[in-house]
Coordinates of C-alpha atoms and ligand atoms in Angstrom, one line a residue:
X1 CA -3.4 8.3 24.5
X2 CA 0.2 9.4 23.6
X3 CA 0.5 12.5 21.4
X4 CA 1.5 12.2 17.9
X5 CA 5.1 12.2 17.4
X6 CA 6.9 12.8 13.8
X7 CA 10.3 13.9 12.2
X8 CA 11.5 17.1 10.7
X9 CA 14.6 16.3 8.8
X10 CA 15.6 20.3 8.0
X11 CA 18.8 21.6 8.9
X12 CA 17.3 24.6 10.9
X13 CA 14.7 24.5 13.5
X14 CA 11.4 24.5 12.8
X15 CA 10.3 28.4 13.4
X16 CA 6.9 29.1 15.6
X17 CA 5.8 29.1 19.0
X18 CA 7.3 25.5 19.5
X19 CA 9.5 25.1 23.1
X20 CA 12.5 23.7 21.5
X21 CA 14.0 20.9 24.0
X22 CA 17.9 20.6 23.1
X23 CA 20.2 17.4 24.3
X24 CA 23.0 18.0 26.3
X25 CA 25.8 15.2 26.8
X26 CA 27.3 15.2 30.2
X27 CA 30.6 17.1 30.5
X28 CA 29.4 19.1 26.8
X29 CA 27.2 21.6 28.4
X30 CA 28.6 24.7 26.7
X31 CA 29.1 22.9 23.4
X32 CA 25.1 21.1 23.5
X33 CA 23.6 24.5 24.4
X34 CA 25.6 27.0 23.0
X35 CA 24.9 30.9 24.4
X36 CA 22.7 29.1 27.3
X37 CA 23.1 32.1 29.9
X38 CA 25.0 29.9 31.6
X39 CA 25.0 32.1 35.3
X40 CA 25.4 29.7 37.8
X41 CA 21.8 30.7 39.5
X42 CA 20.3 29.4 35.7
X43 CA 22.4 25.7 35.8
X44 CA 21.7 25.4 39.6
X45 CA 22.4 21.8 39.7
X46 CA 21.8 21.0 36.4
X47 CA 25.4 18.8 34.7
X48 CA 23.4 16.7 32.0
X49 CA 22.8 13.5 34.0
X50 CA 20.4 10.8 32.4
X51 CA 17.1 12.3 31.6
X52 CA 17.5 15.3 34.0
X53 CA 15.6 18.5 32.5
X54 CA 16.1 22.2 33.0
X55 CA 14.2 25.6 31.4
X56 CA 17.1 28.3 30.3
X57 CA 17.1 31.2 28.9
X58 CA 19.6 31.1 25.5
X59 CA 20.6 33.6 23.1
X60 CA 18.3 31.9 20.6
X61 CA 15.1 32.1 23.3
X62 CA 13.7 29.8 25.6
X63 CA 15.3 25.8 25.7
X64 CA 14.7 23.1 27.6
X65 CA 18.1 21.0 28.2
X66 CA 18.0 17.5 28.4
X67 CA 20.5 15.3 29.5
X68 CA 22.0 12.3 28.0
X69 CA 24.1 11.0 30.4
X70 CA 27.7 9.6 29.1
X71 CA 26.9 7.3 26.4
X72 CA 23.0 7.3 26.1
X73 CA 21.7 3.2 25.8
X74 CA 18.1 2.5 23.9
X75 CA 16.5 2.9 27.9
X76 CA 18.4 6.2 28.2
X77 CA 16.8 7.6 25.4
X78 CA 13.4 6.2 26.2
X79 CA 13.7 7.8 29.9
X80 CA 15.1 11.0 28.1
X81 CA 12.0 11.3 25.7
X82 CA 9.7 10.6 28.5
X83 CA 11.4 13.1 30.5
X84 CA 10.8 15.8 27.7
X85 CA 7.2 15.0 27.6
X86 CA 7.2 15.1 31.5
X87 CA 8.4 18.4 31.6
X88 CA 7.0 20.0 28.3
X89 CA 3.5 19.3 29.2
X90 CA 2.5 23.0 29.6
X91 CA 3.1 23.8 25.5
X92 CA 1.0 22.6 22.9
X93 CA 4.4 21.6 20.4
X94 CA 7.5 20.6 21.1
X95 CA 10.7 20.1 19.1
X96 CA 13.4 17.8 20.2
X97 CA 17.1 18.5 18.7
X98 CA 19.1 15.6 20.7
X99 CA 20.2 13.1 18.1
X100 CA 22.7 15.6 16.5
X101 CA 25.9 14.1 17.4
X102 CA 24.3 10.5 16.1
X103 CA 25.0 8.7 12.7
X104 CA 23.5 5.5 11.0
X105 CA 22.2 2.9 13.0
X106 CA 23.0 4.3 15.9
X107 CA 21.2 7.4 15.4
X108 CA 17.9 5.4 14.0
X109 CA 18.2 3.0 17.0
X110 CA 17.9 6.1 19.5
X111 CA 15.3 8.0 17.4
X112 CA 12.7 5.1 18.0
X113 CA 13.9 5.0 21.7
X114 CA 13.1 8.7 22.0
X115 CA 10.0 8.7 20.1
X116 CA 8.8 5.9 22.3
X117 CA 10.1 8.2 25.4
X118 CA 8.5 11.3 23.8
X119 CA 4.7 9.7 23.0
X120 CA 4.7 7.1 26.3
X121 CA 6.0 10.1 28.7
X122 CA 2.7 12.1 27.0
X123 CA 0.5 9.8 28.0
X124 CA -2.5 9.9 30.3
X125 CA -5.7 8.8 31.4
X126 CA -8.3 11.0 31.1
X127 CA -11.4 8.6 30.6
X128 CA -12.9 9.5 33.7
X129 CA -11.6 12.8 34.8
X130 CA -10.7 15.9 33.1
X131 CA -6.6 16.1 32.3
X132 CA -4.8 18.3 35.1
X133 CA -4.9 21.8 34.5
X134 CA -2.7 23.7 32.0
X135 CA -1.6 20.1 30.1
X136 CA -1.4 21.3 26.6
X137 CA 0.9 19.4 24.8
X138 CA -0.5 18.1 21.6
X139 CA 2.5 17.3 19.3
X140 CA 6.1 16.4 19.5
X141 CA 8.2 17.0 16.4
X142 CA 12.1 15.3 16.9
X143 CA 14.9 16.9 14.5
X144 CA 16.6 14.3 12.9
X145 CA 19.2 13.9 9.6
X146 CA 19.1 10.5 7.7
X147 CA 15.8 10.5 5.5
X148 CA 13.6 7.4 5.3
X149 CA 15.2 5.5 7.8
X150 CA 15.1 7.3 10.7
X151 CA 11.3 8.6 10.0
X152 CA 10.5 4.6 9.7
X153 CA 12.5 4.7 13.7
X154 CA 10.4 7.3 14.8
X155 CA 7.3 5.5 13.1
X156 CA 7.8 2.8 15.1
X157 CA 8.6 3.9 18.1
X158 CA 5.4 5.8 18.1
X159 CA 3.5 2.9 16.8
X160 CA 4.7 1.0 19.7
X161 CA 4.1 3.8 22.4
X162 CA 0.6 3.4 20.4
X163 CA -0.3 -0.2 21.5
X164 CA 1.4 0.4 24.7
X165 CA -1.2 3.1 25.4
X166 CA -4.4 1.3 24.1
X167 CA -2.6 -1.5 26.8
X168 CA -2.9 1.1 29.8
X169 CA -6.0 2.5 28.7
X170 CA -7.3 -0.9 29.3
X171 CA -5.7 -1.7 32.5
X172 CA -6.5 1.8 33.9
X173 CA -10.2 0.9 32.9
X174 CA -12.4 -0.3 36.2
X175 CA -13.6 -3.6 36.0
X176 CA -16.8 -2.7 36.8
X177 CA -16.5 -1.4 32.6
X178 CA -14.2 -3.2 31.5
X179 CA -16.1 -6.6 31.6
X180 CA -15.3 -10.0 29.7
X181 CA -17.3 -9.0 26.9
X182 CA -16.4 -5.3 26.7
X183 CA -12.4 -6.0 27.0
X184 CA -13.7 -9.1 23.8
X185 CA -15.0 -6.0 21.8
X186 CA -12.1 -3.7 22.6
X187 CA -10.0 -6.7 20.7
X188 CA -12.6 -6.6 17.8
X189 CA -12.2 -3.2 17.5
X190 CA -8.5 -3.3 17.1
X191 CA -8.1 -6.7 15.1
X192 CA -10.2 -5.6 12.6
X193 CA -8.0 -1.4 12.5
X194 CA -5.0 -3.9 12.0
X195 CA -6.0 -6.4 9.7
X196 CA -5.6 -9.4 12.3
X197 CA -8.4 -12.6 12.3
X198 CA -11.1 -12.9 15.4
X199 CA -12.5 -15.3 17.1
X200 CA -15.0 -14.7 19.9
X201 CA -15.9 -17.7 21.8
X202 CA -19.2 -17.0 24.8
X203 CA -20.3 -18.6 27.6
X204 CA -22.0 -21.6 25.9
X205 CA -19.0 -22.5 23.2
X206 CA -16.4 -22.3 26.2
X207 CA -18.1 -25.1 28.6
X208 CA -18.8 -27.0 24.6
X209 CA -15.1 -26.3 24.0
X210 CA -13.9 -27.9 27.3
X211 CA -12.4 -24.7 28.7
X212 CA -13.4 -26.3 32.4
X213 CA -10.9 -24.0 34.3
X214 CA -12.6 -20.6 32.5
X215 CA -15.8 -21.9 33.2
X216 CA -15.3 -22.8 36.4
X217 CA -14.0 -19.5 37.8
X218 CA -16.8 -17.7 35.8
X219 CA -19.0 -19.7 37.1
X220 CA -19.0 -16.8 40.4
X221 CA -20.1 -14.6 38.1
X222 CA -23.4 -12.7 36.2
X223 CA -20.5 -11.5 33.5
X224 CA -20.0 -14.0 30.9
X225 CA -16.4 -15.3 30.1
X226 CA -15.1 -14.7 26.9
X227 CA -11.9 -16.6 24.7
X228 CA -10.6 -14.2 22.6
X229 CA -8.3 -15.8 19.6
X230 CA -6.7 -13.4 17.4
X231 CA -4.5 -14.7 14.1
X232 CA -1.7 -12.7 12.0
X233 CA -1.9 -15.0 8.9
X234 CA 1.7 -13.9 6.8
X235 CA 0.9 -13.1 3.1
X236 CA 3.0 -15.9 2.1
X237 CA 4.4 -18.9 3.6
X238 CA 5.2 -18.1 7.5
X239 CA 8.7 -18.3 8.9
X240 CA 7.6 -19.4 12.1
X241 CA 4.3 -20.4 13.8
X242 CA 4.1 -18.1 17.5
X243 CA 1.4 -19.1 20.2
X244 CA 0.8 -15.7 22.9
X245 CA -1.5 -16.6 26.0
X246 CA -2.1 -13.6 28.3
X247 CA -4.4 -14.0 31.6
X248 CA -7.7 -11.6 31.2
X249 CA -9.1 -11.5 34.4
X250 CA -11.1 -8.6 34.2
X251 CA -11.5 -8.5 38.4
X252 CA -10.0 -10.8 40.8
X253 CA -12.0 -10.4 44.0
X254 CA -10.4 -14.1 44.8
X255 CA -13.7 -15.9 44.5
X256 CA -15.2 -17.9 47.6
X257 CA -11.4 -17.9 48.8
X258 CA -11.9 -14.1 49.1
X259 CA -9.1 -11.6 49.0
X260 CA -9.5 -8.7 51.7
X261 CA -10.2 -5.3 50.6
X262 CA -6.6 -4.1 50.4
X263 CA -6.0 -7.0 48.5
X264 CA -8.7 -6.1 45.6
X265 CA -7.4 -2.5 45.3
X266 CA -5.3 -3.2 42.1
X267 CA -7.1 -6.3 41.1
X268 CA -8.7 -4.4 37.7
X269 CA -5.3 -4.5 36.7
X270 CA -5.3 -8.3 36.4
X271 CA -5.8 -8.4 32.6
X272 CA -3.1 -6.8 32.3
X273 CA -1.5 -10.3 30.8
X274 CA -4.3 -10.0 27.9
X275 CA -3.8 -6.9 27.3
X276 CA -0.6 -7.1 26.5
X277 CA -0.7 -9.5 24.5
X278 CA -3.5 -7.9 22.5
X279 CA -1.4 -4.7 22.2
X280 CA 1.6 -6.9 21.0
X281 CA -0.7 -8.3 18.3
X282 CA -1.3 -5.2 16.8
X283 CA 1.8 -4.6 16.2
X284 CA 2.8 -7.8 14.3
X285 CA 1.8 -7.3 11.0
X286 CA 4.6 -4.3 11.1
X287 CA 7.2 -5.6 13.0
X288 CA 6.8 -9.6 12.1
X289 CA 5.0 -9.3 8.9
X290 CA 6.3 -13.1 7.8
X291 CA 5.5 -15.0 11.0
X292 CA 2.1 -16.4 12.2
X293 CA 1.2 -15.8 15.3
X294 CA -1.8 -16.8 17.2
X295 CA -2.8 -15.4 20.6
X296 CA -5.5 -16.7 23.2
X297 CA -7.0 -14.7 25.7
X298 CA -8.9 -16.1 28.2
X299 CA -11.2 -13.4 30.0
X300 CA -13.4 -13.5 33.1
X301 CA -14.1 -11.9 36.4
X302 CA -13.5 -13.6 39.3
X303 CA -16.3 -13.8 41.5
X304 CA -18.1 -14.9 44.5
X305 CA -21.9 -15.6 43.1
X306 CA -24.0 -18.4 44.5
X307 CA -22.7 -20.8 42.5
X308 CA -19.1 -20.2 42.6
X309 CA -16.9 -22.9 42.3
X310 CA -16.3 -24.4 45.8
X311 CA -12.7 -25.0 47.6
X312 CA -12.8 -29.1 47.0
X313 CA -14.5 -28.6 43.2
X314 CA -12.8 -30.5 40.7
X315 CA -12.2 -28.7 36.9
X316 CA -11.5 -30.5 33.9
X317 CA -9.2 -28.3 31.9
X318 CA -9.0 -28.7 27.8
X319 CA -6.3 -31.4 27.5
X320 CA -8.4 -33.7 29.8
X321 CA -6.5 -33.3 33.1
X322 CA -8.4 -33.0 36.3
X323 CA -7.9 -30.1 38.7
X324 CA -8.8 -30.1 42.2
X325 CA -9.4 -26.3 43.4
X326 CA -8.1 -25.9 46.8
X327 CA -8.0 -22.0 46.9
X328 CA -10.5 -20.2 44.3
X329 CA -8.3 -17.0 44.6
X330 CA -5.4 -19.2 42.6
X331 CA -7.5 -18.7 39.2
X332 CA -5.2 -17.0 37.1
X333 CA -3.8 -20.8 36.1
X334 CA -7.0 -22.3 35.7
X335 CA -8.1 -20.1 33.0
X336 CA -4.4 -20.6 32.0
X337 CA -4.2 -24.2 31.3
X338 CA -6.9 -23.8 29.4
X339 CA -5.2 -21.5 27.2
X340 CA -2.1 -23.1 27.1
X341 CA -4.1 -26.3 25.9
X342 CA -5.8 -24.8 23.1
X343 CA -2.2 -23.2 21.9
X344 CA -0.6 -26.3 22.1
X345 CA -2.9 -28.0 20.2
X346 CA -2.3 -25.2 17.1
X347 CA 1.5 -26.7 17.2
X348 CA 3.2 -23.9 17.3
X349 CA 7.1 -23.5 17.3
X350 CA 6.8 -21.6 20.7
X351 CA 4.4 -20.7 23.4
X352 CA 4.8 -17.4 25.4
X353 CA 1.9 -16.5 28.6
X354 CA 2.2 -13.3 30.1
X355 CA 0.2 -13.5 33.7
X356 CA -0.4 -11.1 36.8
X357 CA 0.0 -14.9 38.2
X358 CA 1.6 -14.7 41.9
X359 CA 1.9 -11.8 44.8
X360 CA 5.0 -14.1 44.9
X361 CA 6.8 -13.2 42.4
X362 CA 6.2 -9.4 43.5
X363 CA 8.1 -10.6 47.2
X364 CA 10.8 -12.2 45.2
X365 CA 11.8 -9.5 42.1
X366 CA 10.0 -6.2 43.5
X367 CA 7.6 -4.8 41.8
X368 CA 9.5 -3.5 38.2
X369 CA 10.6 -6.9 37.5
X370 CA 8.8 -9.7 36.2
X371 CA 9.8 -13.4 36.6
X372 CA 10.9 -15.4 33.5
X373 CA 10.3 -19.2 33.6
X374 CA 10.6 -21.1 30.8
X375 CA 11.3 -25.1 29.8
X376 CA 13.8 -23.6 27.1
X377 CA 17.3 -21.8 27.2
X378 CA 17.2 -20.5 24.1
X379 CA 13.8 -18.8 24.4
X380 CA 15.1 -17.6 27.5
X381 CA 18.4 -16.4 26.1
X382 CA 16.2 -14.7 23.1
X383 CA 13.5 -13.5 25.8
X384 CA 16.0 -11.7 27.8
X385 CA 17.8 -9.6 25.3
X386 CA 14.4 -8.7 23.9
X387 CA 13.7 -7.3 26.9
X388 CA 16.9 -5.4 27.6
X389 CA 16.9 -3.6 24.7
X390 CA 12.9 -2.8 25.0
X391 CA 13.6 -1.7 28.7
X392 CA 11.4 -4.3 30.5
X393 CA 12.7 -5.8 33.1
X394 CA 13.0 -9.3 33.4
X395 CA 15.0 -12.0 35.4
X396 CA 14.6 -15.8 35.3
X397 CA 13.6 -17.8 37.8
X398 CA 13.9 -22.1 37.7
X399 CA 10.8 -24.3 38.1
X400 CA 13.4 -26.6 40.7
X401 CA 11.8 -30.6 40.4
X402 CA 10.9 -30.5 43.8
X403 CA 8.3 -28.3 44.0
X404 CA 5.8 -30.6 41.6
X405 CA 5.1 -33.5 44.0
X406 CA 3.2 -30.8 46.3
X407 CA 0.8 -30.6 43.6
X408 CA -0.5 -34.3 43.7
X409 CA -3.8 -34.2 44.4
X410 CA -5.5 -37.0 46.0
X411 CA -8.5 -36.9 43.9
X412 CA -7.6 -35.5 40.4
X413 CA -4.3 -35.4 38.6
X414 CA -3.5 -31.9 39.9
X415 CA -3.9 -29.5 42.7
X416 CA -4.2 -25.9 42.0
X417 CA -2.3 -24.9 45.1
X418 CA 1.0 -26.5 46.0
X419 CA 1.5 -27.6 50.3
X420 CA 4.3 -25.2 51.1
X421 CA 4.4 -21.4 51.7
X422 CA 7.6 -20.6 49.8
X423 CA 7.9 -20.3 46.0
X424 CA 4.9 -19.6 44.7
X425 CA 5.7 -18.0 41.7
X426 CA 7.8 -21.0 41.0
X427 CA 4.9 -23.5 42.2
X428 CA 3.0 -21.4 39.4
X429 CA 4.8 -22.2 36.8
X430 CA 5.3 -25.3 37.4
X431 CA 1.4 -26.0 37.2
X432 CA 1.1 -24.1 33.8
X433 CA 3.7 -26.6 32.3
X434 CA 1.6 -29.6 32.7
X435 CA -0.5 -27.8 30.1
X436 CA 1.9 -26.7 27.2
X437 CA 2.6 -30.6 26.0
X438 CA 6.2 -30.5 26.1
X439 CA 6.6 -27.7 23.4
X440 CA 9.3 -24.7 23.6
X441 CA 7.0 -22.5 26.1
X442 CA 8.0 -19.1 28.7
X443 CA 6.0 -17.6 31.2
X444 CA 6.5 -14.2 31.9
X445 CA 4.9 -13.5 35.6
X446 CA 4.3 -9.4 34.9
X447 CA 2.2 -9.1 38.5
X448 CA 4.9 -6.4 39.4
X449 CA 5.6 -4.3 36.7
X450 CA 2.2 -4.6 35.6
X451 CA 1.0 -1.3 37.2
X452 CA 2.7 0.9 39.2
X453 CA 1.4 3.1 42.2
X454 CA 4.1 6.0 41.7
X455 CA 5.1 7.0 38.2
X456 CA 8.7 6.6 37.4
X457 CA 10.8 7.1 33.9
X458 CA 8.2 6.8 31.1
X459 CA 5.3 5.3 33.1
X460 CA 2.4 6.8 34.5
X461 CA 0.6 5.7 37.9
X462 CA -1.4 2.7 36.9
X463 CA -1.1 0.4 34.0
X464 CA 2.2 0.4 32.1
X465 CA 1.7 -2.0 29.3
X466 CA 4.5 -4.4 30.1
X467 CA 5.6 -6.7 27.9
X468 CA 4.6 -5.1 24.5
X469 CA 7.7 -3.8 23.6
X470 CA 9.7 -7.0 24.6
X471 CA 6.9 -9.3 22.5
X472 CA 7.0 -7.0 19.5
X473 CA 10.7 -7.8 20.0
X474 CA 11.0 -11.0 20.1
X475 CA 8.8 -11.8 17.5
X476 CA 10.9 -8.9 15.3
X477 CA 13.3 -11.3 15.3
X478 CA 12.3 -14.8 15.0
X479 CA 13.9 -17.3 13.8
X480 CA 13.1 -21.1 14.2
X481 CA 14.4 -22.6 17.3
X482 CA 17.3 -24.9 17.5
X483 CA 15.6 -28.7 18.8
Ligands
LIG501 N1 -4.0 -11.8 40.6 C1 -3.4 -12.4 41.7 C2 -1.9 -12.1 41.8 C3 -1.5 -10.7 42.1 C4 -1.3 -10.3 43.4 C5 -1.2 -9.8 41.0 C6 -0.9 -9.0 43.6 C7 -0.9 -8.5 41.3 C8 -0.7 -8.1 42.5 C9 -3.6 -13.9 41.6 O1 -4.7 -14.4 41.0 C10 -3.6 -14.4 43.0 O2 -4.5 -14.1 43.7 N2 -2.6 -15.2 43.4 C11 -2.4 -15.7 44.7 C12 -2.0 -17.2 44.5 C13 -2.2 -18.0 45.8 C14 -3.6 -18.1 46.2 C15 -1.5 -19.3 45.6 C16 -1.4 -15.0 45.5 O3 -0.4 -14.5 44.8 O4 -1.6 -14.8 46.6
LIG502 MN1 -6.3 -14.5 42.4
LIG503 ZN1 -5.6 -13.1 39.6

């Protein structure tokens, strides 16, 4: 879990055994860090570039210099936080004087940046083995002028770095522990810390519901699926009605279409859709107080038991359309549709899914972007600004006409696989629209940036809890859709 980050809004630093981390603008060295010995053998290399951090010795005692860059956007500060963190991890406290040359909105804009740098940088896994030796850090206080406003910035950019890390936490976890019903309680647990309406549906009320694509790809299992619905209901009338849909698979060993055992090594992480989405929830009644917003997780393992569904079986998803399954390791939109159906059918004003859908999407956009398809420009529009200034990466991708026809199956209304090898992620998407009935809808393919096998600006190896910060931004500000 991240460590605690909070603001200290006097004029002098605060005094104690605290490693004070100072900002430093590129080409302001001497002015940023005044009386910084500034020997050339103490700078070695150091000239203030983005989120590049250095111990000197000052005339005031130990600092560590951070550098800003030239002109420092919300991801600079987010990488120069996490950079802090990164480096401070040896001390127990650390103070953080780097908004000094900042005013008004500006200023409040970064502070939640770098609190969000400062808590997800400090964040580790530590469920299963003890942290690495000599990690002390256990509090991060950031000096800032400007009152009430900037401590409800820094608020929220550790609140966010908050659900982000209950995200990873849930990711990282094996899927051996984190089962259907386990990640289901997980959600109870935080619904009912944030106020937010459950809904657990088991084994029995998802085959009587018509969830035929869950069911079906539980079926390989011992684990019992689970649909997960979550409500923020606003206090008075809403100004928008929201749908979320994340894929929970809590394993993806491919089913009878088995994947090989290189292919399974980051398949734990294939909730990471669900959990995303569950993270975002918590943070709606603070950020979107006045919308409602419903979210449907569909959770499983998928499994190779004796009475898997076969290659040839035929599903019948929610909204009554058939699906042949022609390759059992292409679950995530069987579980999906279902999903989709049941959100839908709440009539919302928009639908988002986030998904670890297609290895194709991961050839296309590498593995720190994730593909954007939507039936809507605006959501797109909306979507990708979101995610700019959360730091997510995201890129659209079309769902071209052509690629539909390939999923005609000759013995229900769809196939699950299309006929070609090229464009899967697109092929995807294109499936999960037949499910949305026509309404505003995006899918956000995250099976990239999901997880990460290196860590790289404020991410750790493993989860990352994509898509949080660009949810919570979206839905920050909502407004009705033009139709
Ligand atoms: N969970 C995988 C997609 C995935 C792959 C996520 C790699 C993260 C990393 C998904 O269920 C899957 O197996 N997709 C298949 C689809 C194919 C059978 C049409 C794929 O991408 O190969
Ligand atoms: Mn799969
Ligand atoms: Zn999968």
């Amino acid at each position: 879990m991240p460590v605690p980050v909070s603001v200290d809004h006097s004029p002098t630093l605060p005094e104690g055994d605290a490693l004070v981390a100072v900002g430093v603008r590129a080409g302001h060295i001497e002015e940023d860090a005044p009386g910084a010995s500034l020997e050339l053998a103490d700078l070695a290399g150091f000239d203030a570039k983005e989120a590049q951090t250095h111990f000197a010795s000052t005339d005031a005692g130990p600092r560590l210099l951070v550098g800003l860059g030239e002109d420092p956007s919300s991801a600079s500060w987010r990488k120069v936080g996490a950079a802090v963190a990164k480096a401070a991890v040896k001390h127990p406290w650390v103070v953080v004087d780097a908004l000094g040359s900042l005013e008004g909105a500006e200023r409040n804009a970064a502070a939640e940046a770098l609190a969000e740098g400062l808590a997800l940088g400090s964040y580790g896994f530590a469920d299963y083995k003890e942290p690495a030796e000599g990690t002390a850090l256990e509090s991060v206080t950031v000096v800032a002028k400007g009152g009430k406003k900037v401590s409800e910035s820094v608020s929220r950019g550790f609140a966010t770095a908050v659900a982000v890390g209950h995200v990873r936490d849930l990711v990282n976890t094996p899927g051996g522990d984190l089962t259907p019903s386990a990640f289901a309680q997980q959600a109870e647990e935080l619904a009912s810390e944030h106020g937010l309406e459950i809904e657990v549906l088991d084994r029995s009320e998802i085959v009587a519901a018509g969830l035929g694509g869950l069911a079906g790809v539980a079926r390989g299992s011992t684990q019992e699926p689970r649909l997960v619905k979550i409500t923020h209901r606003p206090a008075g009338k809403a100004k928008g009605r929201i749908a979320l849909v994340g894929k929970g698979v809590t394993f993806d060993a491919g089913g009878l279409s088995i994947k090989t055992n290189a292919g399974m090594e980051w398949m734990k992480t294939d909730m990471a859709g669900a959990a995303a989405v569950l993270g975002a929830m918590t943070l709606v009644p603070t950020f979107a107080p006045r919308l409602e917003v419903t979210a449907f997780l569909p959770l499983t393992d998928n499994m190779l038991g004796g009475d898997a569904t076969r290659v040839g079986d035929v599903l019948r998803i929610r909204n009554g359309k058939t699906v042949e399954v022609l390759n059992t390791d292409a679950e995530g939109r069987l579980i999906l549709s279902d999903a989709l159906s049941l959100a839908a059918e709440s009539e919302p004003d928009a639908i988002v899914d986030l998904a670890t859908l297609t290895g194709a999407c991961m050839v296309a956009l590498g593995e720190r972007t994730a593909g954007l398809m939507t039936n809507n420009d605006q959501l797109a529009e909306r979507l990708l600004a979101a995610a700019d200034v959360a730091g997510e990466a995201l890129w659209r991708l079309p769902m071209p006409e052509h690629l539909r026809k390939p999923l005609d199956s000759t013995v229900a209304d769809l196939r699950n696989i299309g006929t070609g090898a090229y464009g899967g992620a697109l092929t995807a998407a294109i499936f999960l629209r037949e499910f949305v009935d026509g309404r505003p809808w995006a899918h956000l393919d995250i099976a990239g940036p999901a997880s990460t096998s290196t860590p790289y600006d404020e991410f750790s190896r493993g989860g990352t809890g994509y898509g949080v910060r660009t949810l919570a931004r979206l839905l920050a500000g909502w407004s009705k859709l033009d139709s």
